[in-house]
């Protein structure tokens, strides 16, 4: 298998198509990247900025350049020895009329050949939705929209269509025929029985009435004939327009809309007020996104049609790897991955977007190379968090009046909220199914649907991981333990639901009564598998998109795949987990920023510095609040809750621009982030029930200090504080880059992150990247590193704020990794214990294989190391040379004595089996040391 040495994620769009990616290849090649990691490329909704809203899986997206540009990109990549890892979305497609499959379902309903492709409940609890799809597209209740004339019939490409404020929905051919045929007899009488236009219109009506879902669709041919007839016959044109007006009604006559009401009732969909979707919608969505409908890729026919183009590209070698989006949303992830592996062969690199909960391990039986790397993001990030300071920040949060609930309680409450508010329709559907199972079991027969629904909510909210993976009537020990823990927690939290929770346990563990037949047992398994999909969505929305915005102790830890309440791991713990990664998942991605992370990787390292100076942070926070209260409208004073204040201030410190420019509207970006954050938190406002007064308060606080006069002393003090924090965060970032590159796994660089990444949550992290600036900076590094690399490193360190020093570490590190691929892919992971004055402030390890050695060295908790105190930050000076005192790294037996630092070109020599940090970090704060061959060098014998 050809695995990447390093990947670079590109967010493709109409503004950055495949041709732009091809133009970037020379730069990425020089950067040390071996594989482009592309966002989805299949045909998506017009203007899509992410590509996950696929409309036609058989085509490469036109806006990206289509098949031709993909072929050119693949060929150019191959010529450079580079590959393409492609992000694919098997779980869902766009619920849009741009999607021909979905449009066919809307036109023909359950009779459509695509009806079984989508995860639609055609027999929902709501009788009025039987054999219909709910479309929550209306901006006000149905009757109001209808009687205001918002819903109108128009002629379009598909004949008579329903127009709602520019959205065109298809009508069934039979109802089109009924509209066109109205008054046809009068036309015949007026024009004469032998009238050609009348006969032609009658034929069109008959053909429309005969159009079936399984027959070849003649709609467009029929529509073309109708258009031609209307152009040639004034009588036909007048009749059609009269009929459209008749059905469209008049706002001054409510009864005039009865015809339209009956016509809409005859469709295979029900247009509805968007607010009812969460409780009534009868198709499974991607989380709570109405515009994304789930697919049933467990069906072999759906699998082949949905993934056919992707499989072809893999067989042709156009793509060399696949990233499977949201694997936990699949009906049966293990079966899907096995089928995929069978179809693409063993040589294709495959990773899954699987968010592992704390202590959770990826299933070793899955035929994949690993995950997208959120586990590394959290593990490396925690190296730069001070555990004592984190505890004090927690105390500060409570003193400020934040709810005393633990983060685990916040997650539980948030999951209960989203499962009832956002997934009410799916909850009701599952509760009905659970009720039918209860009727088959003596322990469930007397339980009401209300009790069962309560148990369903409680157990789902108590689940500590995203989901279990039960796929047959056997429950694996791992899944059993997870369910038992969730049930125990749910019972502890809600003793009154104990009987229903106990029955829920029987169902989830498939404790099926022996007397049940095969079909009845299948219903139990079907319930569990549907529940697993709901559990995954509930965790994602409850944890990532709600609780992480509510509990703002230190928001650098409120990240995808990170448990903010987990203890900060010790250095020994981090070593143990990285060594396990080398042994079990050496080709898994290592990410520190993705398109889904809540903030940029360098924003996070800055925020983590605050854990080293909690008292100073508290002082500056109070000053910021006073500053804002003196400048925001009086009505807003005191309305900001503690967690929102903490989150906003940490964000302002973490993302504060050191070189403000008109090209970076920081105030607008922070205000947009703040609005999204408080809506996601769902406490005082939300996307569905916005509180405009509170939102204006939040925006005023977000903007106040950013938009203040730069001469204002309070603003200058804040800017100075942010700059000091930024410096120490930058040193941590350099260490994070070096560790990510050398650690077990494939380093992944998110677009633009080779310079400082101070982005916020999407869409902020999808802003265009200044490629030319990066290209010019790399040109400079290449010119000067060949002359005097040490001098270049020192100069870039002095000018650290422009980010070129990060580019230096990234480029030289990735090139080193590419040159020694075997070492980094299969080499042993060797922890290097530190001793001496500042042993707690360094993290280092070696990679060793067949006589090759590389060591990565990174400082940690740098502000404290350099001299930060409770009341002040030290000057911005890097942790170099004498500052390290007696600190040293012990080398294992067999390690070389002589080393060359790849980042500076300076040679270092071990003495007494150890490397002194006064020497290793004499001129640069991080190191990537390459072992130089010597007579006594030998492969490490044990690790």
Coordinates of N, CA and C in Angstrom, one line a residue, residues 12-15 42-56 59 61-64 94-100 291:
X12 N -12.3 22.8 -1.8 CA -12.6 23.2 -3.2 C -13.9 23.9 -3.3
X13 N -14.0 24.8 -4.2 CA -15.2 25.5 -4.4 C -15.2 26.2 -5.8
X14 N -16.2 26.9 -6.2 CA -16.2 27.5 -7.5 C -15.0 28.6 -7.5
X15 N -14.7 29.1 -6.3 CA -13.7 30.1 -6.3 C -12.3 29.5 -6.2
X42 N -17.9 15.6 -6.1 CA -19.0 15.2 -7.0 C -20.0 16.4 -7.1
X43 N -20.8 16.3 -8.1 CA -21.7 17.4 -8.4 C -22.6 17.7 -7.1
X44 N -22.5 19.0 -6.8 CA -23.2 19.5 -5.6 C -24.1 20.6 -5.9
X45 N -24.8 21.1 -4.9 CA -25.7 22.3 -5.2 C -24.9 23.5 -5.7
X46 N -25.5 24.2 -6.5 CA -24.8 25.4 -7.1 C -24.3 26.3 -6.0
X47 N -23.1 26.7 -6.1 CA -22.5 27.6 -5.1 C -22.1 27.0 -3.8
X48 N -22.2 25.7 -3.7 CA -21.8 25.0 -2.4 C -20.3 25.4 -2.0
X49 N -20.1 25.7 -0.8 CA -18.7 26.0 -0.3 C -18.1 24.8 0.3
X50 N -18.8 23.7 0.4 CA -18.2 22.5 1.1 C -18.3 21.2 0.3
X51 N -19.3 21.1 -0.6 CA -19.4 19.9 -1.4 C -20.1 18.7 -0.8
X52 N -20.5 18.8 0.4 CA -21.2 17.7 1.1 C -22.6 17.5 0.6
X53 N -23.2 18.6 0.0 CA -24.6 18.5 -0.5 C -24.6 18.0 -1.9
X54 N -24.2 16.8 -2.1 CA -24.1 16.1 -3.4 C -25.5 16.0 -4.1
X55 N -25.6 16.4 -5.4 CA -26.8 16.3 -6.1 C -26.8 15.2 -7.2
X56 N -25.6 14.9 -7.7 CA -25.5 13.8 -8.7 C -24.1 13.1 -8.5
X59 N -21.3 12.4 -11.5 CA -20.5 13.4 -12.2 C -19.6 14.1 -11.3
X61 N -18.0 17.6 -10.2 CA -18.7 18.9 -10.1 C -18.3 19.8 -11.2
X62 N -19.3 20.4 -11.9 CA -19.0 21.3 -13.0 C -18.3 22.5 -12.5
X63 N -18.7 23.1 -11.4 CA -18.0 24.3 -10.9 C -16.6 24.1 -10.6
X64 N -16.2 22.8 -10.4 CA -14.8 22.6 -10.1 C -13.9 22.3 -11.3
X94 N -28.0 16.0 -1.1 CA -28.8 17.2 -1.0 C -30.3 16.9 -1.1
X95 N -31.1 17.3 -0.2 CA -32.5 17.2 -0.3 C -33.0 18.5 -1.1
X96 N -32.7 18.4 -2.4 CA -32.9 19.6 -3.3 C -33.4 19.1 -4.6
X97 N -34.1 20.0 -5.3 CA -34.6 19.7 -6.6 C -33.5 19.7 -7.6
X98 N -32.3 20.1 -7.2 CA -31.1 20.0 -8.1 C -30.6 18.5 -8.1
X99 N -31.1 17.7 -7.2 CA -30.8 16.3 -7.1 C -31.9 15.5 -7.8
X100 N -31.5 14.9 -9.0 CA -32.5 14.2 -9.8 C -33.2 13.1 -9.1
X291 N -31.7 20.2 4.7 CA -31.3 20.1 3.3 C -30.4 18.9 2.9

